[in-house]
Amino acid sequence: MSADAHPRAVREPSAAPLARLTAALDRWTCAVCVALFVAILVVMVFQVTFRYALNAPLTWTEELARYLFIWACFLGGRGVIRRRSHVTIAFVSDRLPRGAGRVVGAAVLGMSLLFFLQLAFQGAILTARSHTVEAITVPIPWSLIYLAVPLSAVLMILQTVEVGWKALRQDGQEARA
């Protein structure tokens, strides 16, 4: 096959490895989030059953459900970035000229990237500092709970980079057209 037959595959820099990685991470995080929500459901059924049917409330169910929900929310943030479905206030950027709208979009992605970098850094510090402290009713270290912060921040960084790369490529293709 000639270079003219597939110009994107030969001439343009490609984010294919990053796209494959984020697609795999998407499948993984979606599966983990589903498993976490199933676990929350099971824990809450235990809580209700033991409290009302057996009149023997369990002390750990609410806390465990909360920690599972924290993990699900943080891991789910990456998928929201991938689908670009975060809540946005777009009444200003929608009224801007096309070029200015792109600049605003790039600035938002840049600020998001800086925020996620800071979140990963501070989350790693918090996770390391809380390794010796255990949760109240569930015998796990707080670091396991806090690990959701830096891990999800790294996943969101990768996803933000891919979203930014796609936006740059789209702008480049529109400029050539």
PDB file of C-alpha atoms in Angstrom:
ATOM      1  CA  MET A   1       0.000   0.000   0.000  1.00  0.00           C
ATOM      2  CA  SER A   2       1.243   3.434  -0.810  1.00  0.00           C
ATOM      3  CA  ALA A   3       1.552   6.376   1.551  1.00  0.00           C
ATOM      4  CA  ASP A   4      -1.199   8.103  -0.436  1.00  0.00           C
ATOM      5  CA  ALA A   5      -3.689   5.321   0.297  1.00  0.00           C
ATOM      6  CA  HIS A   6      -3.536   5.863   4.060  1.00  0.00           C
ATOM      7  CA  PRO A   7      -2.160   9.366   4.669  1.00  0.00           C
ATOM      8  CA  ARG A   8      -3.071   9.483   8.358  1.00  0.00           C
ATOM      9  CA  ALA A   9      -1.313   6.217   9.106  1.00  0.00           C
ATOM     10  CA  VAL A  10       1.949   7.440   7.575  1.00  0.00           C
ATOM     11  CA  ARG A  11       2.157  11.224   7.685  1.00  0.00           C
ATOM     12  CA  GLU A  12       0.350  12.338  10.831  1.00  0.00           C
ATOM     13  CA  PRO A  13       1.618  11.678  14.331  1.00  0.00           C
ATOM     14  CA  SER A  14      -0.707   9.190  15.918  1.00  0.00           C
ATOM     15  CA  ALA A  15      -2.087   8.799  19.394  1.00  0.00           C
ATOM     16  CA  ALA A  16      -3.056   5.203  18.645  1.00  0.00           C
ATOM     17  CA  PRO A  17      -1.085   3.731  21.575  1.00  0.00           C
ATOM     18  CA  LEU A  18      -2.633   6.286  23.930  1.00  0.00           C
ATOM     19  CA  ALA A  19      -6.085   5.667  22.450  1.00  0.00           C
ATOM     20  CA  ARG A  20      -5.673   1.900  22.888  1.00  0.00           C
ATOM     21  CA  LEU A  21      -4.464   2.403  26.456  1.00  0.00           C
ATOM     22  CA  THR A  22      -7.350   4.689  27.398  1.00  0.00           C
ATOM     23  CA  ALA A  23      -9.853   2.342  25.705  1.00  0.00           C
ATOM     24  CA  ALA A  24      -8.484  -0.554  27.769  1.00  0.00           C
ATOM     25  CA  LEU A  25      -8.597   1.607  30.895  1.00  0.00           C
ATOM     26  CA  ASP A  26     -12.184   2.511  30.022  1.00  0.00           C
ATOM     27  CA  ARG A  27     -13.183  -1.150  29.897  1.00  0.00           C
ATOM     28  CA  TRP A  28     -11.292  -1.859  33.129  1.00  0.00           C
ATOM     29  CA  THR A  29     -12.687   1.095  35.099  1.00  0.00           C
ATOM     30  CA  CYS A  30     -16.232   0.431  33.885  1.00  0.00           C
ATOM     31  CA  ALA A  31     -15.962  -3.200  35.002  1.00  0.00           C
ATOM     32  CA  VAL A  32     -14.495  -2.172  38.365  1.00  0.00           C
ATOM     33  CA  CYS A  33     -17.200   0.466  38.889  1.00  0.00           C
ATOM     34  CA  VAL A  34     -19.931  -2.069  38.116  1.00  0.00           C
ATOM     35  CA  ALA A  35     -18.332  -4.501  40.574  1.00  0.00           C
ATOM     36  CA  LEU A  36     -18.108  -1.752  43.197  1.00  0.00           C
ATOM     37  CA  PHE A  37     -21.785  -0.859  42.801  1.00  0.00           C
ATOM     38  CA  VAL A  38     -22.762  -4.534  43.005  1.00  0.00           C
ATOM     39  CA  ALA A  39     -20.690  -4.786  46.197  1.00  0.00           C
ATOM     40  CA  ILE A  40     -22.439  -1.682  47.565  1.00  0.00           C
ATOM     41  CA  LEU A  41     -25.801  -3.284  46.809  1.00  0.00           C
ATOM     42  CA  VAL A  42     -24.801  -6.516  48.562  1.00  0.00           C
ATOM     43  CA  VAL A  43     -23.462  -4.631  51.595  1.00  0.00           C
ATOM     44  CA  MET A  44     -26.622  -2.536  51.850  1.00  0.00           C
ATOM     45  CA  VAL A  45     -28.827  -5.648  51.571  1.00  0.00           C
ATOM     46  CA  PHE A  46     -26.805  -7.123  54.452  1.00  0.00           C
ATOM     47  CA  GLN A  47     -27.324  -3.927  56.419  1.00  0.00           C
ATOM     48  CA  VAL A  48     -31.090  -3.883  55.934  1.00  0.00           C
ATOM     49  CA  THR A  49     -31.484  -7.635  56.456  1.00  0.00           C
ATOM     50  CA  PHE A  50     -29.461  -7.742  59.643  1.00  0.00           C
ATOM     51  CA  ARG A  51     -30.971  -4.566  61.061  1.00  0.00           C
ATOM     52  CA  TYR A  52     -34.652  -5.169  60.351  1.00  0.00           C
ATOM     53  CA  ALA A  53     -35.093  -8.910  59.744  1.00  0.00           C
ATOM     54  CA  LEU A  54     -32.626 -10.276  62.279  1.00  0.00           C
ATOM     55  CA  ASN A  55     -32.630  -7.313  64.685  1.00  0.00           C
ATOM     56  CA  ALA A  56     -28.823  -7.519  64.851  1.00  0.00           C
ATOM     57  CA  PRO A  57     -27.390  -4.455  63.078  1.00  0.00           C
ATOM     58  CA  LEU A  58     -23.918  -4.739  61.595  1.00  0.00           C
ATOM     59  CA  THR A  59     -21.559  -1.907  62.510  1.00  0.00           C
ATOM     60  CA  TRP A  60     -19.337  -2.038  59.443  1.00  0.00           C
ATOM     61  CA  THR A  61     -21.792  -2.024  56.529  1.00  0.00           C
ATOM     62  CA  GLU A  62     -22.402   1.709  56.218  1.00  0.00           C
ATOM     63  CA  GLU A  63     -18.709   2.548  56.424  1.00  0.00           C
ATOM     64  CA  LEU A  64     -17.737  -0.096  53.861  1.00  0.00           C
ATOM     65  CA  ALA A  65     -20.474   1.065  51.473  1.00  0.00           C
ATOM     66  CA  ARG A  66     -19.181   4.630  51.812  1.00  0.00           C
ATOM     67  CA  TYR A  67     -15.615   3.577  50.956  1.00  0.00           C
ATOM     68  CA  LEU A  68     -16.775   1.542  47.972  1.00  0.00           C
ATOM     69  CA  PHE A  69     -18.780   4.537  46.759  1.00  0.00           C
ATOM     70  CA  ILE A  70     -15.736   6.806  47.099  1.00  0.00           C
ATOM     71  CA  TRP A  71     -13.718   4.442  44.912  1.00  0.00           C
ATOM     72  CA  ALA A  72     -16.533   4.184  42.349  1.00  0.00           C
ATOM     73  CA  CYS A  73     -16.888   7.968  42.116  1.00  0.00           C
ATOM     74  CA  PHE A  74     -13.183   8.626  41.709  1.00  0.00           C
ATOM     75  CA  LEU A  75     -12.688   5.865  39.142  1.00  0.00           C
ATOM     76  CA  GLY A  76     -15.806   6.968  37.275  1.00  0.00           C
ATOM     77  CA  GLY A  77     -14.371  10.458  36.807  1.00  0.00           C
ATOM     78  CA  ARG A  78     -12.043   9.159  34.102  1.00  0.00           C
ATOM     79  CA  GLY A  79     -14.954   7.844  32.058  1.00  0.00           C
ATOM     80  CA  VAL A  80     -16.776  11.143  32.354  1.00  0.00           C
ATOM     81  CA  ILE A  81     -13.727  12.914  30.911  1.00  0.00           C
ATOM     82  CA  ARG A  82     -13.510  10.353  28.089  1.00  0.00           C
ATOM     83  CA  ARG A  83     -17.132  10.957  27.135  1.00  0.00           C
ATOM     84  CA  ARG A  84     -16.823  14.700  27.758  1.00  0.00           C
ATOM     85  CA  SER A  85     -19.972  14.587  29.872  1.00  0.00           C
ATOM     86  CA  HIS A  86     -18.958  16.691  32.857  1.00  0.00           C
ATOM     87  CA  VAL A  87     -21.393  19.419  33.729  1.00  0.00           C
ATOM     88  CA  THR A  88     -20.265  22.558  31.920  1.00  0.00           C
ATOM     89  CA  ILE A  89     -21.383  26.138  31.812  1.00  0.00           C
ATOM     90  CA  ALA A  90     -21.013  26.861  28.131  1.00  0.00           C
ATOM     91  CA  PHE A  91     -23.129  29.963  27.610  1.00  0.00           C
ATOM     92  CA  VAL A  92     -20.005  32.145  27.308  1.00  0.00           C
ATOM     93  CA  SER A  93     -17.806  29.819  25.257  1.00  0.00           C
ATOM     94  CA  ASP A  94     -20.688  29.005  22.884  1.00  0.00           C
ATOM     95  CA  ARG A  95     -21.027  32.692  22.027  1.00  0.00           C
ATOM     96  CA  LEU A  96     -17.329  33.189  21.311  1.00  0.00           C
ATOM     97  CA  PRO A  97     -15.915  33.159  17.787  1.00  0.00           C
ATOM     98  CA  ARG A  98     -14.634  29.745  16.737  1.00  0.00           C
ATOM     99  CA  GLY A  99     -10.948  30.539  17.327  1.00  0.00           C
ATOM    100  CA  ALA A 100     -11.579  32.040  20.751  1.00  0.00           C
ATOM    101  CA  GLY A 101     -13.729  29.043  21.676  1.00  0.00           C
ATOM    102  CA  ARG A 102     -10.818  26.749  20.836  1.00  0.00           C
ATOM    103  CA  VAL A 103      -8.510  28.826  23.013  1.00  0.00           C
ATOM    104  CA  VAL A 104     -10.978  28.633  25.899  1.00  0.00           C
ATOM    105  CA  GLY A 105     -11.306  24.867  25.377  1.00  0.00           C
ATOM    106  CA  ALA A 106      -7.525  24.457  25.399  1.00  0.00           C
ATOM    107  CA  ALA A 107      -7.270  26.586  28.545  1.00  0.00           C
ATOM    108  CA  VAL A 108      -9.904  24.461  30.279  1.00  0.00           C
ATOM    109  CA  LEU A 109      -8.037  21.272  29.348  1.00  0.00           C
ATOM    110  CA  GLY A 110      -4.761  22.816  30.545  1.00  0.00           C
ATOM    111  CA  MET A 111      -6.244  23.877  33.874  1.00  0.00           C
ATOM    112  CA  SER A 112      -7.841  20.453  34.267  1.00  0.00           C
ATOM    113  CA  LEU A 113      -4.485  18.820  33.624  1.00  0.00           C
ATOM    114  CA  LEU A 114      -2.802  21.036  36.228  1.00  0.00           C
ATOM    115  CA  PHE A 115      -5.545  20.237  38.730  1.00  0.00           C
ATOM    116  CA  PHE A 116      -5.211  16.484  38.151  1.00  0.00           C
ATOM    117  CA  LEU A 117      -1.418  16.710  38.507  1.00  0.00           C
ATOM    118  CA  GLN A 118      -1.833  18.499  41.827  1.00  0.00           C
ATOM    119  CA  LEU A 119      -4.499  15.995  42.889  1.00  0.00           C
ATOM    120  CA  ALA A 120      -2.169  13.084  42.087  1.00  0.00           C
ATOM    121  CA  PHE A 121       0.740  14.672  43.944  1.00  0.00           C
ATOM    122  CA  GLN A 122      -1.212  15.655  47.053  1.00  0.00           C
ATOM    123  CA  GLY A 123      -3.179  12.402  46.991  1.00  0.00           C
ATOM    124  CA  ALA A 124       0.065  10.412  46.963  1.00  0.00           C
ATOM    125  CA  ILE A 125       1.311  12.374  49.974  1.00  0.00           C
ATOM    126  CA  LEU A 126      -1.960  11.824  51.841  1.00  0.00           C
ATOM    127  CA  THR A 127      -1.959   8.130  50.974  1.00  0.00           C
ATOM    128  CA  ALA A 128       1.614   7.677  52.215  1.00  0.00           C
ATOM    129  CA  ARG A 129       0.945   9.553  55.455  1.00  0.00           C
ATOM    130  CA  SER A 130      -2.189   7.579  56.310  1.00  0.00           C
ATOM    131  CA  HIS A 131      -0.746   4.086  55.964  1.00  0.00           C
ATOM    132  CA  THR A 132      -0.575   3.447  59.710  1.00  0.00           C
ATOM    133  CA  VAL A 133      -4.103   4.692  60.498  1.00  0.00           C
ATOM    134  CA  GLU A 134      -6.967   2.192  60.318  1.00  0.00           C
ATOM    135  CA  ALA A 135     -10.595   2.863  59.502  1.00  0.00           C
ATOM    136  CA  ILE A 136     -13.025   2.816  62.411  1.00  0.00           C
ATOM    137  CA  THR A 137     -15.152  -0.296  61.849  1.00  0.00           C
ATOM    138  CA  VAL A 138     -13.482  -1.899  58.838  1.00  0.00           C
ATOM    139  CA  PRO A 139      -9.954  -3.178  59.560  1.00  0.00           C
ATOM    140  CA  ILE A 140      -8.228  -1.597  56.568  1.00  0.00           C
ATOM    141  CA  PRO A 141      -5.673   1.207  56.487  1.00  0.00           C
ATOM    142  CA  TRP A 142      -6.882   4.654  55.461  1.00  0.00           C
ATOM    143  CA  SER A 143      -4.207   4.615  52.774  1.00  0.00           C
ATOM    144  CA  LEU A 144      -6.241   1.993  50.909  1.00  0.00           C
ATOM    145  CA  ILE A 145      -9.209   4.362  50.888  1.00  0.00           C
ATOM    146  CA  TYR A 146      -7.109   7.409  49.974  1.00  0.00           C
ATOM    147  CA  LEU A 147      -5.362   5.483  47.189  1.00  0.00           C
ATOM    148  CA  ALA A 148      -8.450   6.194  45.072  1.00  0.00           C
ATOM    149  CA  VAL A 149      -7.355   9.840  44.833  1.00  0.00           C
ATOM    150  CA  PRO A 150      -3.883   9.563  43.237  1.00  0.00           C
ATOM    151  CA  LEU A 151      -4.810   6.504  41.179  1.00  0.00           C
ATOM    152  CA  SER A 152      -7.871   8.139  39.665  1.00  0.00           C
ATOM    153  CA  ALA A 153      -5.951  11.390  39.158  1.00  0.00           C
ATOM    154  CA  VAL A 154      -3.356   9.545  37.056  1.00  0.00           C
ATOM    155  CA  LEU A 155      -6.148   7.918  35.044  1.00  0.00           C
ATOM    156  CA  MET A 156      -7.786  11.333  34.541  1.00  0.00           C
ATOM    157  CA  ILE A 157      -4.430  12.803  33.441  1.00  0.00           C
ATOM    158  CA  LEU A 158      -4.077  10.128  30.753  1.00  0.00           C
ATOM    159  CA  GLN A 159      -7.650  10.686  29.628  1.00  0.00           C
ATOM    160  CA  THR A 160      -7.265  14.480  29.550  1.00  0.00           C
ATOM    161  CA  VAL A 161      -4.112  14.139  27.433  1.00  0.00           C
ATOM    162  CA  GLU A 162      -5.990  11.932  24.982  1.00  0.00           C
ATOM    163  CA  VAL A 163      -8.950  14.335  24.817  1.00  0.00           C
ATOM    164  CA  GLY A 164      -6.539  17.227  24.216  1.00  0.00           C
ATOM    165  CA  TRP A 165      -4.659  15.285  21.545  1.00  0.00           C
ATOM    166  CA  LYS A 166      -7.908  14.483  19.736  1.00  0.00           C
ATOM    167  CA  ALA A 167      -8.943  18.145  19.888  1.00  0.00           C
ATOM    168  CA  LEU A 168      -5.591  19.225  18.429  1.00  0.00           C
ATOM    169  CA  ARG A 169      -5.818  16.675  15.620  1.00  0.00           C
ATOM    170  CA  GLN A 170      -9.389  17.699  14.845  1.00  0.00           C
ATOM    171  CA  ASP A 171      -8.389  21.373  14.716  1.00  0.00           C
ATOM    172  CA  GLY A 172      -5.453  20.498  12.455  1.00  0.00           C
ATOM    173  CA  GLN A 173      -7.661  18.518  10.085  1.00  0.00           C
ATOM    174  CA  GLU A 174     -10.203  21.353   9.931  1.00  0.00           C
ATOM    175  CA  ALA A 175      -7.438  23.863   9.174  1.00  0.00           C
ATOM    176  CA  ARG A 176      -6.222  21.742   6.233  1.00  0.00           C
ATOM    177  CA  ALA A 177      -9.737  21.305   4.826  1.00  0.00           C
TER     178      ALA A 177
END
